[in-house]
């Protein structure tokens, strides 16, 4: 939960709440862009962000995203985060 | 140096290790008289063991594992309070999965869930907000756990709940800060600390200046580090070079992600929603001044402590640690995990007795998982 995970912003879904859809290792997840929303939200589509518990905390470049993901995989943290995201989705349905 | 092959760039790793060995020699540090470098962050502890950095670096460099694992420093009393909240009729208690197996006085959240409490593991406080929207007849409580990396997320979620007038959402705030325990450890006359590797993702939020006191007031170097193994080696080298040169400064090895002044939106949200508590209890470290955060009065409608009369609002309650557990001594670097009589027998990652065994970021779990340190295995 502390290390975060890189994800690519694919679409703005709810501009009023600064919410977007991110692709995190092939998984779609709703994230908040609030911490990195210094300009127009649309400008963030396509960019890579370091995402901490559903919040984009920093914009990073693609190479940094790839290296970070590799390090997270090495530590087993990427897998843990993806499991936590699945658990979160299940919690909303009341199944976990 | 066989493990060096596991690095993304083994050549760079070997070059850094050679320079670390050379500077360690120049300092004159040896196994008997090592330099003590504390990696503050539990993610760094995990990476050090995973990549065997404690074995690859010379015996003159000794890693002291810091308090930067939020699960590991969570007092039992707070776990008990989480369960009390979860037991209330109508409550959906939401938490990061990391907290589920932390032992409370009689049971963990995992056990309470098995016993029928509606406890749900979520990835984000955003999931808890969404649960509150979908279940207007239920009370959704989110367990706010973690350092400055997760604190902005709950602050922003509370602001969002306030904007929406979402009355059935609240946060049980147990957020803690990184700098105060470092100050407490530096003030402890038993601690020998020559330098620090600082948590990169915390600084991504708060910047590097909250650590200025370490260099200015205590004369110790600190290098804010990324968590890739090469980042860690480079940071250790930067700390060693400062020690060799008799300097003490705050340096930023992770500048590609960490802005000097942090993330302004997050800092503003935290200041708006939270204020420091006079003191807060840390498992293994005791009460530390101004080390925890509470929700400001203007957001009390979203404060589970105010709403349900629980937690520090109801008076701190210190629960003694389990019999035979040496967590406090391990936490302060006085003994290695293997010296705890419970290690690997009464306490394993499957059946943790102490919190340092729960998370992969805890020193005991790291030792257990990777057969850590020279104490257990001879170096390659
Ligand atoms: S082995 Fe278990 S009981 Fe002993 S210090 Fe580590 S976590 Fe605590």
Short mmCIF file of C-alpha atoms and ligand atoms in Angstrom, two decimals:
data_model
loop_
_atom_site.label_atom_id
_atom_site.label_comp_id
_atom_site.label_asym_id
_atom_site.label_seq_id
_atom_site.Cartn_x
_atom_site.Cartn_y
_atom_site.Cartn_z
CA UNK A 1 0.00 0.00 0.00
CA UNK A 2 2.98 2.33 0.50
CA UNK A 3 4.88 1.84 -2.74
CA UNK A 4 2.16 2.60 -5.26
CA UNK A 5 2.04 1.28 -8.81
CA UNK A 6 2.43 2.91 -12.23
CA UNK A 7 -0.65 3.23 -14.44
CA UNK A 8 -1.52 4.96 -17.68
CA UNK A 9 -4.47 7.37 -17.74
CA UNK A 10 -6.81 6.27 -20.54
CA UNK A 11 -9.89 8.51 -20.13
CA UNK A 12 -11.42 11.18 -17.93
CA UNK A 13 -14.61 9.67 -16.53
CA UNK A 14 -15.97 12.26 -14.07
CA UNK A 15 -14.44 15.72 -14.47
CA UNK A 16 -16.37 17.18 -11.50
CA UNK A 17 -14.78 14.65 -9.14
CA UNK A 18 -11.45 14.66 -11.06
CA UNK A 19 -11.88 10.94 -11.70
CA UNK A 20 -10.27 9.01 -14.53
CA UNK A 21 -9.88 5.47 -15.80
CA UNK A 22 -6.36 4.11 -15.58
CA UNK A 23 -4.79 1.03 -17.09
CA UNK A 24 -2.74 -0.62 -14.36
CA UNK A 25 -0.87 -3.65 -15.66
CA UNK A 26 -3.79 -4.44 -17.98
CA UNK A 27 -6.45 -3.88 -15.30
CA UNK A 28 -8.90 -0.97 -15.58
CA UNK A 29 -9.31 0.97 -12.39
CA UNK A 30 -11.01 4.25 -11.44
CA UNK A 31 -8.45 6.68 -9.99
CA UNK A 32 -8.49 10.23 -8.69
CA UNK A 33 -6.33 12.74 -10.54
CA UNK A 34 -6.70 15.38 -7.79
CA UNK A 35 -3.04 15.39 -6.67
CA UNK A 36 -1.70 15.90 -10.21
CA UNK A 37 -4.52 18.05 -11.61
CA UNK A 38 -2.63 21.32 -11.99
CA UNK A 39 -3.99 22.07 -15.49
CA UNK A 40 -6.75 20.75 -17.75
CA UNK A 41 -7.57 17.12 -16.93
CA UNK A 42 -7.68 16.11 -20.61
CA UNK A 43 -3.98 16.91 -20.86
CA UNK A 44 -3.28 13.95 -18.54
CA UNK A 45 -4.85 11.36 -20.84
CA UNK A 46 -2.10 9.10 -22.13
CA UNK A 47 0.34 10.05 -19.39
CA UNK A 48 1.83 7.64 -16.86
CA UNK A 49 1.26 8.22 -13.17
CA UNK A 50 2.45 6.66 -9.95
CA UNK A 51 -0.81 5.62 -8.32
CA UNK A 52 -1.09 5.24 -4.57
CA UNK A 53 -4.27 3.62 -3.20
CA UNK A 54 -6.31 4.96 -6.10
CA UNK A 55 -4.78 8.45 -6.28
CA UNK A 56 -2.35 9.58 -8.98
CA UNK A 57 0.44 11.10 -6.89
CA UNK A 58 3.03 11.94 -9.54
CA UNK A 59 3.32 12.04 -13.30
CA UNK A 60 6.28 9.95 -14.45
CA UNK A 61 7.73 9.12 -17.83
CA UNK A 62 7.16 5.82 -19.56
CA UNK A 63 10.66 4.48 -18.92
CA UNK A 64 10.37 5.24 -15.21
CA UNK A 65 6.97 3.52 -15.18
CA UNK A 66 8.46 0.40 -16.76
CA UNK A 67 11.43 0.30 -14.39
CA UNK A 68 9.20 0.86 -11.36
CA UNK A 69 6.85 -1.89 -12.42
CA UNK A 70 9.75 -4.28 -12.84
CA UNK A 71 11.01 -3.46 -9.35
CA UNK A 72 7.53 -3.94 -7.91
CA UNK A 73 7.22 -7.30 -9.64
CA UNK A 74 10.57 -8.34 -8.20
CA UNK A 75 9.30 -7.57 -4.73
CA UNK A 76 5.94 -9.27 -5.31
CA UNK A 77 4.29 -5.90 -4.61
CA UNK A 78 2.75 -5.51 -8.07
CA UNK A 79 0.86 -8.76 -7.63
CA UNK A 80 -0.27 -7.71 -4.13
CA UNK A 81 -1.58 -4.40 -5.45
CA UNK A 82 -3.50 -6.08 -8.27
CA UNK A 83 -5.02 -8.47 -5.73
CA UNK A 84 -5.99 -5.52 -3.53
CA UNK A 85 -7.67 -3.88 -6.53
CA UNK A 86 -9.64 -7.07 -7.21
CA UNK A 87 -10.59 -7.24 -3.51
CA UNK A 88 -11.76 -3.61 -3.70
CA UNK A 89 -13.97 -4.39 -6.70
CA UNK A 90 -15.42 -7.40 -4.88
CA UNK A 91 -16.03 -5.33 -1.73
CA UNK A 92 -18.26 -2.99 -3.71
CA UNK A 93 -20.40 -5.94 -4.73
CA UNK A 94 -20.51 -7.15 -1.14
CA UNK A 95 -18.76 -10.39 -1.97
CA UNK A 96 -15.57 -9.84 0.00
CA UNK B 1 28.64 -11.55 -5.79
CA UNK B 2 26.35 -13.99 -7.50
CA UNK B 3 23.19 -12.11 -6.54
CA UNK B 4 24.35 -9.04 -8.44
CA UNK B 5 23.29 -10.89 -11.61
CA UNK B 6 19.70 -10.48 -10.54
CA UNK B 7 19.83 -6.72 -10.97
CA UNK B 8 18.30 -5.02 -13.97
CA UNK B 9 21.78 -3.75 -14.76
CA UNK B 10 24.30 -6.09 -13.12
CA UNK B 11 27.23 -4.07 -14.41
CA UNK B 12 25.96 -0.90 -12.73
CA UNK B 13 25.29 -2.88 -9.55
CA UNK B 14 28.84 -4.25 -9.50
CA UNK B 15 30.30 -0.79 -10.09
CA UNK B 16 28.25 0.68 -7.23
CA UNK B 17 29.18 -2.19 -4.92
CA UNK B 18 32.87 -1.66 -5.69
CA UNK B 19 32.58 2.04 -4.86
CA UNK B 20 30.66 1.25 -1.67
CA UNK B 21 33.45 -1.14 -0.64
CA UNK B 22 36.11 1.49 -1.39
CA UNK B 23 34.40 4.27 0.57
CA UNK B 24 33.71 1.90 3.47
CA UNK B 25 37.46 1.20 3.54
CA UNK B 26 38.29 4.91 3.42
CA UNK B 27 36.01 5.45 6.40
CA UNK B 28 37.77 2.57 8.15
CA UNK B 29 34.50 0.81 8.95
CA UNK B 30 34.74 -2.91 9.72
CA UNK B 31 32.49 -5.73 10.91
CA UNK B 32 33.56 -4.94 14.50
CA UNK B 33 33.15 -1.22 14.04
CA UNK B 34 30.55 -0.72 11.31
CA UNK B 35 28.70 2.36 10.08
CA UNK B 36 25.05 2.07 11.03
CA UNK B 37 22.70 3.13 8.27
CA UNK B 38 19.00 3.11 8.97
CA UNK B 39 16.66 2.51 6.07
CA UNK B 40 13.54 4.18 7.38
CA UNK B 41 11.00 2.69 4.98
CA UNK B 42 9.68 -0.87 5.22
CA UNK B 43 9.64 -1.07 1.42
CA UNK B 44 13.39 -0.52 1.52
CA UNK B 45 13.78 -3.20 4.20
CA UNK B 46 11.93 -5.61 1.93
CA UNK B 47 14.09 -4.69 -1.09
CA UNK B 48 17.33 -5.01 0.92
CA UNK B 49 16.48 -8.59 1.87
CA UNK B 50 14.92 -9.52 -1.44
CA UNK B 51 18.09 -8.53 -3.31
CA UNK B 52 20.47 -9.60 -0.57
CA UNK B 53 21.94 -6.10 -0.31
CA UNK B 54 22.87 -6.77 3.30
CA UNK B 55 25.12 -9.58 2.03
CA UNK B 56 26.44 -7.80 -1.06
CA UNK B 57 27.57 -4.72 0.83
CA UNK B 58 30.75 -4.97 2.92
CA UNK B 59 30.58 -6.12 6.57
CA UNK B 60 31.49 -2.56 7.57
CA UNK B 61 28.01 -1.44 6.52
CA UNK B 62 25.25 -2.43 8.90
CA UNK B 63 21.61 -1.83 8.04
CA UNK B 64 19.33 -0.87 10.92
CA UNK B 65 15.72 -1.40 9.99
CA UNK B 66 13.57 1.61 10.68
CA UNK B 67 9.99 2.08 11.88
CA UNK B 68 8.58 2.83 8.40
CA UNK B 69 6.11 -0.03 8.15
CA UNK B 70 2.67 1.27 9.19
CA UNK B 71 1.31 -2.18 9.91
CA UNK B 72 4.28 -3.02 12.15
CA UNK B 73 3.88 0.00 14.41
CA UNK B 74 0.11 -0.28 14.78
CA UNK B 75 -0.69 -0.77 18.49
CA UNK B 76 -2.92 -3.63 19.51
CA UNK B 77 -5.36 -1.20 21.14
CA UNK B 78 -6.08 0.37 17.75
CA UNK B 79 -6.80 -3.04 16.20
CA UNK B 80 -9.18 -3.73 19.09
CA UNK B 81 -10.93 -0.43 18.40
CA UNK B 82 -11.29 -1.32 14.71
CA UNK B 83 -13.03 -4.52 15.75
CA UNK B 84 -15.30 -2.62 18.15
CA UNK B 85 -16.32 -0.36 15.28
CA UNK B 86 -16.88 -3.34 12.98
CA UNK B 87 -19.07 -4.99 15.63
CA UNK B 88 -21.52 -2.06 15.67
CA UNK B 89 -24.83 -2.90 14.01
CA UNK B 90 -25.15 -1.34 10.57
CA UNK B 91 -21.44 -0.68 10.13
CA UNK B 92 -19.47 -1.73 7.08
CA UNK B 93 -15.85 -1.52 8.18
CA UNK B 94 -13.40 -0.99 5.32
CA UNK B 95 -9.65 -1.36 5.44
CA UNK B 96 -6.53 -1.91 3.36
CA UNK B 97 -5.88 -5.66 3.29
CA UNK B 98 -2.49 -5.05 4.96
CA UNK B 99 -4.19 -4.50 8.33
CA UNK B 100 -6.27 -7.67 8.29
CA UNK B 101 -3.80 -10.00 10.00
CA UNK B 102 -2.34 -7.65 12.61
CA UNK B 103 -2.93 -9.31 15.97
CA UNK B 104 -5.24 -7.48 18.36
CA UNK B 105 -5.63 -8.38 22.04
CA UNK B 106 -7.85 -11.35 21.33
CA UNK B 107 -8.24 -11.46 17.55
CA UNK B 108 -7.34 -9.83 14.26
CA UNK B 109 -9.68 -8.15 11.78
CA UNK B 110 -9.42 -11.33 9.69
CA UNK B 111 -10.73 -13.38 12.61
CA UNK B 112 -13.45 -10.83 13.37
CA UNK B 113 -14.57 -11.05 9.73
CA UNK B 114 -14.70 -14.85 9.97
CA UNK B 115 -16.80 -14.37 13.11
CA UNK B 116 -19.38 -12.46 11.08
CA UNK B 117 -18.42 -8.77 11.22
CA UNK B 118 -18.97 -6.93 7.93
CA UNK B 119 -15.33 -6.10 7.24
CA UNK B 120 -14.30 -5.45 3.65
CA UNK B 121 -10.84 -5.15 2.20
CA UNK B 122 -10.64 -2.25 -0.18
CA UNK B 123 -7.86 -0.98 -2.40
CA UNK B 124 -8.62 2.69 -1.90
CA UNK B 125 -10.66 5.00 0.34
CA UNK B 126 -12.46 5.79 -2.96
CA UNK B 127 -13.95 2.28 -2.71
CA UNK B 128 -15.22 3.09 0.78
CA UNK B 129 -16.76 6.33 -0.51
CA UNK B 130 -18.48 4.38 -3.28
CA UNK B 131 -19.76 1.82 -0.75
CA UNK B 132 -21.26 4.69 1.28
CA UNK B 133 -23.00 6.05 -1.83
CA UNK B 134 -24.42 2.63 -2.69
CA UNK B 135 -25.49 1.79 0.88
CA UNK B 136 -27.19 4.93 2.23
CA UNK B 137 -28.77 2.92 5.09
CA UNK B 138 -25.38 1.67 6.34
CA UNK B 139 -22.49 3.41 8.12
CA UNK B 140 -19.28 2.99 6.16
CA UNK B 141 -16.14 3.45 8.26
CA UNK B 142 -12.73 3.54 6.57
CA UNK B 143 -9.61 2.68 8.57
CA UNK B 144 -7.13 5.48 7.81
CA UNK B 145 -3.79 3.75 8.12
CA UNK B 146 -0.35 4.66 6.90
CA UNK B 147 2.25 7.38 6.54
CA UNK B 148 2.29 10.46 4.33
CA UNK B 149 1.95 8.26 1.22
CA UNK B 150 -1.63 7.25 2.07
CA UNK B 151 -2.65 10.24 4.24
CA UNK B 152 -3.47 12.53 1.29
CA UNK B 153 -5.86 9.90 -0.09
CA UNK B 154 -8.02 9.90 3.05
CA UNK B 155 -7.83 13.69 3.34
CA UNK B 156 -9.03 14.09 -0.26
CA UNK B 157 -11.75 11.47 0.34
CA UNK B 158 -13.03 13.32 3.41
CA UNK B 159 -13.10 16.57 1.41
CA UNK B 160 -15.06 14.76 -1.31
CA UNK B 161 -17.53 13.32 1.24
CA UNK B 162 -18.01 16.82 2.64
CA UNK B 163 -18.66 18.26 -0.83
CA UNK B 164 -21.26 15.56 -1.49
CA UNK B 165 -22.78 15.81 1.98
CA UNK B 166 -22.23 12.07 2.34
CA UNK B 167 -23.32 11.59 5.95
CA UNK B 168 -22.80 7.85 6.28
CA UNK B 169 -19.05 7.87 5.61
CA UNK B 170 -16.35 8.39 8.22
CA UNK B 171 -12.63 7.76 8.68
CA UNK B 172 -11.07 6.13 11.74
CA UNK B 173 -7.87 8.14 11.49
CA UNK B 174 -4.67 6.44 12.61
CA UNK B 175 -2.34 8.16 10.19
CA UNK B 176 1.19 8.68 11.37
CA UNK B 177 4.15 10.80 10.32
CA UNK B 178 7.66 9.75 9.40
CA UNK B 179 9.84 12.54 10.87
CA UNK B 180 8.76 12.38 14.57
CA UNK B 181 9.87 8.76 15.25
CA UNK B 182 13.19 9.50 13.54
CA UNK B 183 13.69 12.37 15.95
CA UNK B 184 12.71 10.08 18.85
CA UNK B 185 15.26 7.47 17.73
CA UNK B 186 17.97 10.15 17.36
CA UNK B 187 17.19 11.34 20.88
CA UNK B 188 17.53 7.80 22.24
CA UNK B 189 21.01 7.53 23.76
CA UNK B 190 21.07 3.76 23.09
CA UNK B 191 20.74 4.17 19.36
CA UNK B 192 23.83 4.36 17.19
CA UNK B 193 22.84 5.82 13.85
CA UNK B 194 25.38 7.26 11.42
CA UNK B 195 23.09 8.05 8.50
CA UNK B 196 19.73 7.45 6.90
CA UNK B 197 18.22 6.24 3.67
CA UNK B 198 14.95 8.18 3.44
CA UNK B 199 11.61 6.97 2.04
CA UNK B 200 11.20 8.23 -1.53
CA UNK B 201 7.44 7.96 -1.78
CA UNK B 202 6.88 9.84 1.46
CA UNK B 203 9.06 12.64 0.08
CA UNK B 204 7.14 12.55 -3.19
CA UNK B 205 4.30 13.89 -1.00
CA UNK B 206 6.05 16.04 1.63
CA UNK B 207 9.27 16.96 -0.18
CA UNK B 208 12.75 16.62 1.27
CA UNK B 209 12.80 19.53 3.71
CA UNK B 210 10.93 17.86 6.59
CA UNK B 211 14.22 15.97 7.08
CA UNK B 212 16.36 19.10 7.38
CA UNK B 213 16.53 18.68 11.18
CA UNK B 214 18.40 15.39 10.78
CA UNK B 215 21.34 17.09 9.08
CA UNK B 216 21.07 20.47 10.79
CA UNK B 217 20.36 19.49 14.41
CA UNK B 218 21.88 16.02 14.61
CA UNK B 219 24.66 16.26 12.04
CA UNK B 220 23.62 13.06 10.24
CA UNK B 221 23.37 12.53 6.47
CA UNK B 222 20.09 11.47 4.89
CA UNK B 223 19.55 10.52 1.27
CA UNK B 224 15.99 10.23 -0.05
CA UNK B 225 15.94 7.05 -2.13
CA UNK B 226 13.90 5.20 -4.73
CA UNK B 227 13.21 1.55 -4.02
CA UNK B 228 14.77 -0.14 -7.01
CA UNK B 229 17.84 -2.05 -5.85
CA UNK B 230 20.15 0.24 -7.83
CA UNK B 231 18.53 3.28 -6.20
CA UNK B 232 19.25 1.78 -2.81
CA UNK B 233 22.88 1.02 -3.59
CA UNK B 234 23.40 4.50 -4.98
CA UNK B 235 21.80 6.02 -1.88
CA UNK B 236 23.94 3.96 0.47
CA UNK B 237 26.99 5.17 -1.46
CA UNK B 238 25.82 8.79 -1.15
CA UNK B 239 25.38 8.38 2.62
CA UNK B 240 28.82 6.80 2.94
CA UNK B 241 30.44 9.59 0.92
CA UNK B 242 28.92 12.21 3.20
CA UNK B 243 30.24 10.32 6.23
CA UNK B 244 33.71 10.05 4.67
CA UNK B 245 33.73 13.75 3.84
CA UNK B 246 32.44 14.76 7.27
CA UNK B 247 29.34 16.32 5.75
CA UNK B 248 25.69 16.08 6.78
CA UNK B 249 23.08 17.12 4.25
CA UNK B 250 19.69 16.12 2.91
CA UNK B 251 20.24 14.74 -0.59
CA UNK B 252 17.72 13.54 -3.13
CA UNK B 253 18.73 10.40 -5.04
CA UNK B 254 15.16 9.99 -6.37
CA UNK B 255 14.77 13.44 -7.95
CA UNK B 256 13.18 11.89 -11.04
CA UNK B 257 10.06 11.28 -8.92
CA UNK B 258 10.53 13.39 -5.78
CA UNK B 259 10.05 17.16 -6.15
CA UNK B 260 12.00 19.19 -3.60
CA UNK B 261 8.80 20.63 -2.16
CA UNK B 262 6.58 17.57 -2.58
CA UNK B 263 3.03 17.52 -3.94
CA UNK B 264 1.26 20.83 -3.18
CA UNK B 265 -2.31 19.49 -3.61
CA UNK B 266 -1.66 16.67 -1.12
CA UNK B 267 0.07 18.94 1.38
CA UNK B 268 -2.84 21.39 1.25
CA UNK B 269 -5.45 18.64 1.66
CA UNK B 270 -3.61 17.15 4.65
CA UNK B 271 -3.33 20.58 6.31
CA UNK B 272 -7.01 21.29 5.68
CA UNK B 273 -8.31 18.00 7.10
CA UNK B 274 -5.78 16.93 9.73
CA UNK B 275 -3.94 18.34 12.70
CA UNK B 276 -1.23 16.70 14.83
CA UNK B 277 -2.28 14.89 17.98
CA UNK B 278 -0.33 15.91 21.09
CA UNK B 279 1.15 12.41 21.08
CA UNK B 280 0.45 9.00 19.60
CA UNK B 281 1.33 5.44 20.58
CA UNK B 282 3.63 3.36 18.35
CA UNK B 283 3.90 -0.36 18.80
CA UNK B 284 7.36 -1.08 20.13
CA UNK B 285 8.31 2.60 20.43
CA UNK B 286 5.71 3.94 22.87
CA UNK B 287 4.21 7.43 22.85
CA UNK B 288 5.85 9.91 20.49
CA UNK B 289 5.04 13.64 20.51
CA UNK B 290 3.09 15.01 17.55
CA UNK B 291 3.59 11.80 15.58
CA UNK B 292 -0.03 11.06 14.70
CA UNK B 293 -2.80 12.97 12.97
CA UNK B 294 -6.40 13.55 13.91
CA UNK B 295 -9.29 15.00 11.94
CA UNK B 296 -9.93 18.70 12.52
CA UNK B 297 -13.16 19.77 14.24
CA UNK B 298 -14.58 21.24 11.03
CA UNK B 299 -14.66 17.72 9.56
CA UNK B 300 -15.89 15.99 12.74
CA UNK B 301 -19.00 14.72 10.89
CA UNK B 302 -16.59 12.41 9.01
CA UNK B 303 -14.45 11.52 12.02
CA UNK B 304 -15.26 8.02 13.34
CA UNK B 305 -13.66 8.91 16.70
CA UNK B 306 -16.05 11.82 17.21
CA UNK B 307 -19.00 10.00 15.70
CA UNK B 308 -18.68 6.79 17.72
CA UNK B 309 -16.77 8.01 20.80
CA UNK B 310 -13.88 5.68 20.26
CA UNK B 311 -10.08 5.82 19.97
CA UNK B 312 -7.80 8.52 21.32
CA UNK B 313 -10.88 10.70 21.72
CA UNK B 314 -12.03 8.25 24.39
CA UNK B 315 -8.64 8.25 26.15
CA UNK B 316 -5.53 6.38 25.13
CA UNK B 317 -5.25 2.84 26.37
CA UNK B 318 -1.95 1.05 26.22
CA UNK B 319 -2.18 -2.71 25.89
CA UNK B 320 0.91 -4.65 26.89
CA UNK B 321 2.64 -6.64 24.16
CA UNK B 322 2.35 -10.41 23.96
CA UNK B 323 4.43 -12.41 26.40
CA UNK B 324 7.85 -13.34 25.04
CA UNK B 325 7.70 -11.06 22.03
CA UNK B 326 10.70 -8.85 21.40
CA UNK B 327 9.12 -6.52 18.84
CA UNK B 328 10.10 -3.37 20.71
CA UNK B 329 13.76 -4.32 20.81
CA UNK B 330 13.79 -5.35 17.16
CA UNK B 331 11.96 -2.16 16.20
CA UNK B 332 14.63 -0.01 17.82
CA UNK B 333 17.43 -2.06 16.27
CA UNK B 334 18.68 -3.36 19.63
CA UNK B 335 18.45 -6.99 18.56
CA UNK B 336 18.08 -8.80 15.26
CA UNK B 337 14.80 -10.65 14.63
CA UNK B 338 16.53 -14.02 14.96
CA UNK B 339 17.37 -13.18 18.57
CA UNK B 340 13.68 -13.09 19.48
CA UNK B 341 12.75 -16.35 21.25
CA UNK B 342 9.51 -16.50 19.26
CA UNK B 343 11.13 -16.09 15.83
CA UNK B 344 10.13 -18.93 13.50
CA UNK B 345 8.61 -20.94 16.33
CA UNK B 346 5.80 -19.06 18.10
CA UNK B 347 5.81 -16.38 15.41
CA UNK B 348 5.72 -16.97 11.66
CA UNK B 349 4.18 -15.06 8.73
CA UNK B 350 1.30 -17.58 8.71
CA UNK B 351 0.67 -17.20 12.46
CA UNK B 352 2.16 -13.85 13.45
CA UNK B 353 2.52 -13.08 17.13
CA UNK B 354 4.07 -9.67 16.63
CA UNK B 355 3.30 -7.09 13.99
CA UNK B 356 6.81 -7.18 12.48
CA UNK B 357 5.96 -10.63 11.14
CA UNK B 358 2.70 -9.57 9.46
CA UNK B 359 3.77 -7.46 6.52
CA UNK B 360 6.45 -8.27 3.98
CA UNK B 361 7.84 -4.86 4.96
CA UNK B 362 8.38 -5.94 8.55
CA UNK B 363 11.95 -6.80 9.53
CA UNK B 364 10.96 -10.17 11.04
CA UNK B 365 8.96 -11.24 7.99
CA UNK B 366 11.84 -10.17 5.72
CA UNK B 367 14.33 -12.19 7.77
CA UNK B 368 12.00 -15.16 7.75
CA UNK B 369 11.22 -15.03 4.06
CA UNK B 370 14.72 -14.43 2.77
CA UNK B 371 16.78 -16.09 5.49
CA UNK B 372 18.26 -12.70 6.13
CA UNK B 373 21.58 -11.39 7.26
CA UNK B 374 24.94 -12.73 8.13
CA UNK B 375 23.63 -13.84 11.52
CA UNK B 376 21.83 -16.71 9.85
CA UNK B 377 23.88 -17.57 6.79
CA UNK B 378 27.50 -17.02 6.00
CA UNK B 379 28.05 -14.48 3.24
CA UNK B 380 28.61 -15.76 -0.29
S1 LIG C 1 9.68 -12.73 15.82
FE1 LIG C 1 7.54 -12.10 16.12
S2 LIG C 1 7.36 -11.71 18.32
FE2 LIG C 1 9.56 -11.78 17.84
S3 LIG C 1 10.12 -9.63 17.46
FE3 LIG C 1 9.57 -10.52 15.47
S4 LIG C 1 7.38 -10.06 15.20
FE4 LIG C 1 7.88 -9.73 17.39
#
